[in-house]
Amino acid sequence: MYIWVMDTRDKILDLGEELIRTRGYHAFSFKDISVPLGMKNAAVHYHFPSKSNLGLAIIDRTNDRFLSEIHQWSSLSKEKQLANFLKIYSRSYRQNKVCFMGALGPAYDTLPANMQEGLQKASHEIRSWLTGLLKDGLSEGVFEFTEKPGEKADLIISALLAGLIMGRVTGEPVVLSIIKNLKKQV
Amino acid sequence: MYIWVMDTRDKILDLGEELIRTRGYHAFSFKDISVPLGMKNAAVHYHFPSKSNLGLAIIDRTNDRFLSEIHQWSSLSKEKQLANFLKIYSRSYRQNKVCFMGALGPAYDTLPANMQEGLQKASHEIRSWLTGLLKDGLSEGVFEFTEKPGEKADLIISALLAGLIMGRVTGEPVVLSIIKNLKKQV
DNA sequence: ATATACATACTTACTCATAAGTAAGTACTA
DNA sequence: TAGTACTTACTTATGAGTAAGTATGTATAT
């Protein structure tokens, strides 16, 4: 019984995540979730009272998954960890999704406060993790770059984030060539 | 009389551009234009029959302005042209705006077809101009980088585009440090 | 063992707000 | 008198959200 509950809740979160990352927060409705899942709008509201509530749950779940992923990577080499990080974006490209910051950042000021907070927190996690990785890799001598680690992290995240967006507009696999070039720049 | 017409039409375009670049296409309404300009929704519809019509006009006007700007730059040195290009983004940051590709790209699939087309065209103009500039600067010896010019252009545009987005989420002037670092990388 | 109570996971049937868009009329100008 | 630039007064659609009811399984009391 309990498992069944979690199952439809998770299905809503899965679909909601896809919708945010392919269409954006303001361009999807409860109907876009309820109809494909064969249920009524009110059933979605049962699990998530409000849209912002759902939005925040999606952000938090993704952030939690990221945190557990990087934790699992912690014993790997810095190069391997960076390669894994880059792989997140090539996978996103194949799934025709942009990342959360790319999807929600442009309309940040229009988001409900709880989602703004969640997104800010998630962006902080990613930036500080990558900054630490680059800093450690630099002192270990496995990475080589002249920028400050924090600025290098922003440069990398930015290029990846926007590579996904540009890929959508241009129809070209922009992020893949960006990943290729970023690897040469560390 | 004709001048007066163009004036309110231009006011609508100005405000519409700001709304798209601060809130996104799906998060602004005709009311957000008519009320601040002290007119009725129907007056906006008089100038632009549909929202997508307005959206396209905004994109096209910005693209036309970009084209005329780069034309004016054409006699300047490659370094100066690149510096001018980068300045567009630091100005955007100060105005708390993201660029059009950043604002509209993530929800590209939800845009009306005419706007998709206009955005694609605009992105092509920017990418091909910057690619040409980098290519010429490279053979002139004023720029120095190892990537292919087209890929370098995507790397630069991506970093700038996402720097604006990240700045909004983090509250930090991400794009300014990105500009600083990009200058060292060409 | 069986009736009763209770919680979970929904559906039905709304409300209320807002959005895009339109038709018909008006004021002003050339 | 004809066109421009609007306003008034709608329509229609859609979206978030809610209140009340229903089905089903689970736990408890007798």
PDB file of C-alpha atoms (C1' of nucleotides) in Angstrom, chain B residues 5 8 40 42-43 47, chain D residues 4-9:
ATOM      1  CA  VAL B   5       2.001  56.336 -33.826  1.00  0.00           C
ATOM      2  CA  THR B   8       3.398  54.202 -28.725  1.00  0.00           C
ATOM      3  CA  LYS B  40      -6.220  49.367 -22.582  1.00  0.00           C
ATOM      4  CA  ALA B  42      -7.245  46.374 -26.890  1.00  0.00           C
ATOM      5  CA  ALA B  43      -4.916  49.239 -27.726  1.00  0.00           C
ATOM      6  CA  HIS B  47      -0.714  47.512 -32.777  1.00  0.00           C
TER       7      HIS B  47
ATOM      8  C1'  DT D   4      -5.772  56.405 -37.478  1.00  0.00           C
ATOM      9  C1'  DA D   5      -5.607  55.338 -32.795  1.00  0.00           C
ATOM     10  C1'  DC D   6      -7.741  54.255 -29.717  1.00  0.00           C
ATOM     11  C1'  DT D   7     -11.966  52.654 -25.681  1.00  0.00           C
ATOM     12  C1'  DT D   8     -15.884  49.939 -24.122  1.00  0.00           C
ATOM     13  C1'  DA D   9     -17.689  45.849 -23.460  1.00  0.00           C
TER      14       DA D   9
END
